[in-house]
Tab-separated table of C-alpha atoms and ligand atoms in Angstrom:
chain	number	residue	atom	x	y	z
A	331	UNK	CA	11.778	-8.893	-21.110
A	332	UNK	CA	8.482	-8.527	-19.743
A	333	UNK	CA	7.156	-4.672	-19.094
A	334	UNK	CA	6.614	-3.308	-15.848
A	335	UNK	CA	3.585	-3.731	-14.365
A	336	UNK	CA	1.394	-0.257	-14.171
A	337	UNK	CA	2.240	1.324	-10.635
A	338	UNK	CA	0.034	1.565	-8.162
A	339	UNK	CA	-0.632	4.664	-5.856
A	340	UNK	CA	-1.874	4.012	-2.701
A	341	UNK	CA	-3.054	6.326	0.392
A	342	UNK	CA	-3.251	4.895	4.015
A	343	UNK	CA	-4.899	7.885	5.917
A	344	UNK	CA	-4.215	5.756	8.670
A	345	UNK	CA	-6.553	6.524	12.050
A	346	UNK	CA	-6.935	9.979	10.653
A	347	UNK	CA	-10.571	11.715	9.187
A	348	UNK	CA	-13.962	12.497	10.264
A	349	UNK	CA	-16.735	12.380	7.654
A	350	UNK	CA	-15.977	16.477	6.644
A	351	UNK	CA	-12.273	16.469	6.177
A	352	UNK	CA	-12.243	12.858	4.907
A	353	UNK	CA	-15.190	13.332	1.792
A	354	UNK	CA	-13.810	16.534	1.042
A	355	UNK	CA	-10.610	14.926	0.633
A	356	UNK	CA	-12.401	12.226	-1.485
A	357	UNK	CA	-14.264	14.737	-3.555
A	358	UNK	CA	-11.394	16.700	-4.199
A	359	UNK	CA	-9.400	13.740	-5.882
A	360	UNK	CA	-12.348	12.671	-7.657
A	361	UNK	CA	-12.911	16.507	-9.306
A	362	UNK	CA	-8.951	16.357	-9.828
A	363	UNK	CA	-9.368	12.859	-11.876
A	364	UNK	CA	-12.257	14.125	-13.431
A	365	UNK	CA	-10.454	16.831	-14.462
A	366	UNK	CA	-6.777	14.936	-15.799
A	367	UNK	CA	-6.795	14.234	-19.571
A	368	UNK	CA	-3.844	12.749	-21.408
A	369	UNK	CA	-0.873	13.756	-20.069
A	370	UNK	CA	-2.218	15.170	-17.120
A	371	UNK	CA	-3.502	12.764	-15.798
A	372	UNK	CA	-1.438	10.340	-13.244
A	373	UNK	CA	-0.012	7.004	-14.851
A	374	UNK	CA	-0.605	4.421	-12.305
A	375	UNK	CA	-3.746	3.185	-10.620
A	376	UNK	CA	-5.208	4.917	-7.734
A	377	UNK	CA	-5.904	3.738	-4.137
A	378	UNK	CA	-7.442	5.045	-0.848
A	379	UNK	CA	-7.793	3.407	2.479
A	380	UNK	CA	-9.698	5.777	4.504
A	381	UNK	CA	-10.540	4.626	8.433
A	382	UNK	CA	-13.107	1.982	8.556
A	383	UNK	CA	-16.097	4.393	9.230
A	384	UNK	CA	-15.055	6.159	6.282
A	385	UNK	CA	-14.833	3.446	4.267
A	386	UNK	CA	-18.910	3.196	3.001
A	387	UNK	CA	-18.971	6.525	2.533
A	388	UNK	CA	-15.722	7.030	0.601
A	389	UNK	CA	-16.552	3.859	-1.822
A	390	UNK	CA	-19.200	5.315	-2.716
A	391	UNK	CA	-17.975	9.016	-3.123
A	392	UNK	CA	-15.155	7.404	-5.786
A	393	UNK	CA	-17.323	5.282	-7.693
A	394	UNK	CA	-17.560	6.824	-10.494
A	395	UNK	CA	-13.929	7.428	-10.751
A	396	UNK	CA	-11.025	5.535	-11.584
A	397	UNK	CA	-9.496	6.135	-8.332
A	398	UNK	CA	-10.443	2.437	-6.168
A	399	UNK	CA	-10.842	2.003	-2.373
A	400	UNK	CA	-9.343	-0.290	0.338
A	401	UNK	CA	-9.288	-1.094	3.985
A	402	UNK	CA	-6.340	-1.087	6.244
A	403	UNK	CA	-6.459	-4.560	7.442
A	404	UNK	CA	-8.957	-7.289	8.243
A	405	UNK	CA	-9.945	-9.992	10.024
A	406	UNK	CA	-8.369	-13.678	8.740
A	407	UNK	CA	-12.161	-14.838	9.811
A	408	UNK	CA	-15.163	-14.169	7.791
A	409	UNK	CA	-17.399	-13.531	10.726
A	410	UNK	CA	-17.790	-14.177	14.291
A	411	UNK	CA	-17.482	-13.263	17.516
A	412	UNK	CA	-14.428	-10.716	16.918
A	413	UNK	CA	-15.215	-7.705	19.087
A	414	UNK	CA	-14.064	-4.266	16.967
A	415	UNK	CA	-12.576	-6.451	13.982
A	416	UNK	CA	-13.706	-6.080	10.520
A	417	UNK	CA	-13.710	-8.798	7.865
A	418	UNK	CA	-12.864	-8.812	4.222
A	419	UNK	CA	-15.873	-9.431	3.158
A	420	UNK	CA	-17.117	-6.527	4.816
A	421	UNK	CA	-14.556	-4.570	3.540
A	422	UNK	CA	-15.501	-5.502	-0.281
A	423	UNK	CA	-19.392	-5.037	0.813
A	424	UNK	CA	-18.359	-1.381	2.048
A	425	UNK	CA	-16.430	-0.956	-1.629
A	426	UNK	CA	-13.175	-1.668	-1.070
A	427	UNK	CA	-11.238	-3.607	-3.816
A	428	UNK	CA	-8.145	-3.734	-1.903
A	429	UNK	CA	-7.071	-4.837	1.971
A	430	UNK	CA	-3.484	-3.780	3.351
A	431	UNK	CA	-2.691	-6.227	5.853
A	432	UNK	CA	0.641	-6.454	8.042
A	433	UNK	CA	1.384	-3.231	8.165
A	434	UNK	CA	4.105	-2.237	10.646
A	435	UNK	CA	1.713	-0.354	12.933
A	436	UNK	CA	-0.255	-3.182	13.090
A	437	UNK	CA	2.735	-6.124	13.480
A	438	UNK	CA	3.693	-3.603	15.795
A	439	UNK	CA	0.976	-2.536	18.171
A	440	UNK	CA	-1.402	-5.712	18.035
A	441	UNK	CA	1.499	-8.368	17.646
A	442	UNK	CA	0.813	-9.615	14.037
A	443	UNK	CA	3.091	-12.258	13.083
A	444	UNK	CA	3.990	-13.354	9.813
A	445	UNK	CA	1.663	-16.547	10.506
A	446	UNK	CA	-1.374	-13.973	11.050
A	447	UNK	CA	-0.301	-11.523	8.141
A	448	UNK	CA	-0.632	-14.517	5.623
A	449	UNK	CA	-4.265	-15.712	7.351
A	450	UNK	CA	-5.278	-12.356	6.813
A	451	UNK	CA	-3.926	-11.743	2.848
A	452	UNK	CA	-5.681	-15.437	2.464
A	453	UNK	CA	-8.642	-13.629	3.765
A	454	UNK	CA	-8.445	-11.405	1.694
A	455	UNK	CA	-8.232	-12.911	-1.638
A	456	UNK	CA	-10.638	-15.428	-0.419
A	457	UNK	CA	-13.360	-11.947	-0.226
A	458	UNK	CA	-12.102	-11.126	-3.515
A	459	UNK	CA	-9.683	-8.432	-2.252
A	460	UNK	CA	-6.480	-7.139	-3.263
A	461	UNK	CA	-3.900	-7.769	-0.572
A	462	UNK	CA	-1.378	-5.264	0.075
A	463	UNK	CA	1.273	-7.084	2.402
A	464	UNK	CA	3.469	-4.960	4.063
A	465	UNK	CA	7.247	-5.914	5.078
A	466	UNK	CA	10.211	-3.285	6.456
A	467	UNK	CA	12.851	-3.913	8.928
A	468	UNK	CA	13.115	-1.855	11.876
A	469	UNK	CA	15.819	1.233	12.571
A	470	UNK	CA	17.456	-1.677	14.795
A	471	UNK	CA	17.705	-4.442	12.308
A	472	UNK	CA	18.721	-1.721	9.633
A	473	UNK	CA	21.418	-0.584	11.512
A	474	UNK	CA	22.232	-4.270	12.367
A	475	UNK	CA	22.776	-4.489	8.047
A	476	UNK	CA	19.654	-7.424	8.844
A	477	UNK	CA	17.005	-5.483	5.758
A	478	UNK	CA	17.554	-8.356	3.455
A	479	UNK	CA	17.035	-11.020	5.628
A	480	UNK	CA	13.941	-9.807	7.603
A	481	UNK	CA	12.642	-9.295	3.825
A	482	UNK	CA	13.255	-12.837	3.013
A	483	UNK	CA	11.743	-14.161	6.486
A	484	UNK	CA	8.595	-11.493	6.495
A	485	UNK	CA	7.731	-12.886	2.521
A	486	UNK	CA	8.132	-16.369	3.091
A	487	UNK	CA	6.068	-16.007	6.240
A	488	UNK	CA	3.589	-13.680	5.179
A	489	UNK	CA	3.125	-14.246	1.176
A	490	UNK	CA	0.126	-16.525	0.718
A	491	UNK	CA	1.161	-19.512	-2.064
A	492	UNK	CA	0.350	-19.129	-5.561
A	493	UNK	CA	-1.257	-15.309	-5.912
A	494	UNK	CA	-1.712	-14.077	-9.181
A	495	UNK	CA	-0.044	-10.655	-10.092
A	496	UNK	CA	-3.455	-8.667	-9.463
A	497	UNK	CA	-4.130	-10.216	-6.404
A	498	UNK	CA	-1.102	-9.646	-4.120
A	499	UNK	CA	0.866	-6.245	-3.945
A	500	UNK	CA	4.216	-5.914	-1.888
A	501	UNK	CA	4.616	-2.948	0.345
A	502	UNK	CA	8.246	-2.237	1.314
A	503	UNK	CA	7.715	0.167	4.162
A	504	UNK	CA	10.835	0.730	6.816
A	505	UNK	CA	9.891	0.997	9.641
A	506	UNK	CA	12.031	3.497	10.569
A	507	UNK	CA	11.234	5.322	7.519
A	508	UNK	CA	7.515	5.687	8.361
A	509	UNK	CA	6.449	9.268	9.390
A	510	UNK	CA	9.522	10.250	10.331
A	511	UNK	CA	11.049	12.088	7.305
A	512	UNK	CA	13.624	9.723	6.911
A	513	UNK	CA	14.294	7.164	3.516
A	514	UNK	CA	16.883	4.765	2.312
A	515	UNK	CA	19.008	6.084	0.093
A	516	UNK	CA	17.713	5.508	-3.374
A	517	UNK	CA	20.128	2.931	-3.859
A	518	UNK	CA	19.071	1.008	-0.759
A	519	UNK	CA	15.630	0.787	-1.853
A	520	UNK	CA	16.855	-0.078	-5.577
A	521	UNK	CA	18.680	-3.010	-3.677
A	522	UNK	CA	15.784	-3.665	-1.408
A	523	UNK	CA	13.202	-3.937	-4.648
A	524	UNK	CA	15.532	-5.916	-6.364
A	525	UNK	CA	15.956	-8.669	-3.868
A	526	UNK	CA	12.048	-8.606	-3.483
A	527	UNK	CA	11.843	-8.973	-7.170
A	528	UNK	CA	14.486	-11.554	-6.919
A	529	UNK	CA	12.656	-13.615	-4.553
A	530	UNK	CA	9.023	-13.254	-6.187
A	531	UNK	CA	10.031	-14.162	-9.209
A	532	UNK	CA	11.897	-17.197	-8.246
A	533	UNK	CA	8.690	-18.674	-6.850
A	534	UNK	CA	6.468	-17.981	-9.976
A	535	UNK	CA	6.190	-16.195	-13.421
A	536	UNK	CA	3.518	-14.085	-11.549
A	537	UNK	CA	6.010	-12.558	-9.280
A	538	UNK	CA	7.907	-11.689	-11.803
A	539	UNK	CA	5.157	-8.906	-12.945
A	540	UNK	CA	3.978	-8.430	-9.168
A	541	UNK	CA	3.935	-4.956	-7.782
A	542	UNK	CA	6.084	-3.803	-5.571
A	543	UNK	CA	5.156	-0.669	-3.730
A	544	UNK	CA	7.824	1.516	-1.576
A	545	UNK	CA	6.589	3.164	1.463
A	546	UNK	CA	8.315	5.670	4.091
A	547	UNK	CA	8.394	9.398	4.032
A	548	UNK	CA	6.908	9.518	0.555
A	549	UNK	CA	6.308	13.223	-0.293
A	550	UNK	CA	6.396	15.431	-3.338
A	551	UNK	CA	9.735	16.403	-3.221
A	552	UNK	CA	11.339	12.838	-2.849
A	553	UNK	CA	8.430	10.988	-5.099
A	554	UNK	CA	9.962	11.813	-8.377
A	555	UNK	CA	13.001	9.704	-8.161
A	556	UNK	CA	11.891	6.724	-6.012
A	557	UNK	CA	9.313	6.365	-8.488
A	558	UNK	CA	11.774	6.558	-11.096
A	559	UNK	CA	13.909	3.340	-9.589
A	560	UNK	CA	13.708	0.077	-11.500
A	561	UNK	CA	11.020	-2.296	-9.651
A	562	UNK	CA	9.349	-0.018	-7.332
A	563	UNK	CA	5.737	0.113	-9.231
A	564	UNK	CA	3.918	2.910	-6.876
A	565	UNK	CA	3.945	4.195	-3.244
A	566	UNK	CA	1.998	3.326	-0.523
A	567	UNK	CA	1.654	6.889	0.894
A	568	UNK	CA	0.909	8.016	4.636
A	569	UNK	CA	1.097	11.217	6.040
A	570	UNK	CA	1.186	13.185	2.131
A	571	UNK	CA	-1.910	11.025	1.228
A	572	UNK	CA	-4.153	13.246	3.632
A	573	UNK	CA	-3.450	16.034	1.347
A	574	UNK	CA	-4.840	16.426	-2.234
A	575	UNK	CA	-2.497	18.656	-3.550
A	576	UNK	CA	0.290	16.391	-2.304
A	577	UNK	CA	-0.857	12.818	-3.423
A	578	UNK	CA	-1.871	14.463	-6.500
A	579	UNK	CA	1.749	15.665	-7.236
A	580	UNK	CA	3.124	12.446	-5.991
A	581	UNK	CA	0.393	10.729	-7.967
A	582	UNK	CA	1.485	12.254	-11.334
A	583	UNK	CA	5.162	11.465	-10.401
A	584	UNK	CA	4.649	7.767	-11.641
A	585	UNK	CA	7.500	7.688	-14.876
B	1111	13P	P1	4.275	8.061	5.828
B	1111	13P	O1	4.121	8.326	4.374
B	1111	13P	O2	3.495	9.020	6.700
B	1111	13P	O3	5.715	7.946	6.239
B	1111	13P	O4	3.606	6.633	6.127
B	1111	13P	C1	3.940	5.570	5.321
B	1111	13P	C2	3.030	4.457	5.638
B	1111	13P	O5	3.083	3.879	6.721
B	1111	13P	C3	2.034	4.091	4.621
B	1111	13P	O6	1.419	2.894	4.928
């Protein structure tokens, strides 16, 4: 059997943070990982994907910590005439190690398709990102019983061929789930992972190891024991991320 792979916790802060609130917020989990020996401190890898004017300043803030920064989505071009887009590359010249693409507010309210979700992971890994690839059903299709089949069709449409294990991290984010308070049961999202881990690890030895993230109503109370469920490897955090004390507790919730 081959061990987990290290979990990874992730922040979206989503359209939220002006330069105060947002370094603070940055400096604040740098002192706290500064700070974290041995046991204290969190055992996954740490992620935040501050708003793209943040983004600079916040790579640069964390850079001499362990905690890494992404984007929340980019372009599938390099460059060009793509009015208020940003790129990958730009997002690993800003500091960014890591892109989320095809998240739910964005398949959602600019009409990503699976099609455009892979362009943009191939992006991506073609700037030398990280791709975080988000996939959730909606309340309808959950209440339908459709989760495990919009999985399959969102990671065969959206799941560039052949990533290696650090390159490509699945986000399982219901939709429904997503600022709302609401989560699967922890048995759903066991089931959910499963499959996922099922499926990636049918199509290569590197799925096998891949991470898969859960996100949806993550906070500090719930963290603890949808961390603690076999193949979910981290969170991908909205709403808690924005405050330290909370990502930090969710943070050191990682088994
Ligand atoms: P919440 O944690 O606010 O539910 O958001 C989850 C999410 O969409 C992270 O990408």
């Amino acid at each position: 059997m081959t061990d987990p792979p290290r979990p990874l916790m992730a922040g979206n802060w989503k359209m939220n943070g002006l330069s105060g609130d947002g370094l603070a917020l940055a400096a604040e989990l740098v002192r706290r990982a500064a700070s974290a020996k041995g046991e204290e401190a969190p055992a996954c890898d740490l992620l935040v994907c501050p708003p793209a004017s943040l983004l600079w300043r916040v790579a640069e803030a964390l850079s001499q910590s362990p905690i890494a920064a992404g984007g929340q989505d980019c372009h599938a071009d390099a460059e060009g005439a793509h009015t208020g887009d940003i790129s990958a590359e730009m997002l690993k010249d800003a500091g960014a190690s890591y892109a989320i693409v095809g998240h739910s507010e964005r398949r959602a309210g600019h009409s990503e398709t699976d099609a455009l979700v892979r362009a943009k992971a191939e992006a991506a890994l073609g700037a030398g990102l990280c791709a975080i690839i988000c996939i959730g059903e909606t309340e309808a299709q959950y209440g339908a019983g459709e989760t495990l089949g919009v999985i399959e069709k969102q990671l065969a449409g959206s799941l560039p061929d052949g990533p290696g294990a650090a390159e490509v991290v699945v986000a399982y984010e219901p939709v429904w789930a997503i600022g709302t308070g609401l989560t699967p049961s922890l048995d759903e999202i066991a089931a959910v992972h499963a499959h996922i881990r099922g499926i990636l690890g049918g199509a290569s030895a590197e799925g096998g190891v891949m991470r898969i993230l859960y996100g949806g109503s993550v906070n500090p109370a719930n963290a603890a024991e949808i961390l603690g469920l076999e193949e979910v490897n981290g969170a991908l955090v909205g709403g808690a991320s924005l405050n330290a004390d909370d990502f930090w507790t969710i943070a050191r919730s990682c088994p």
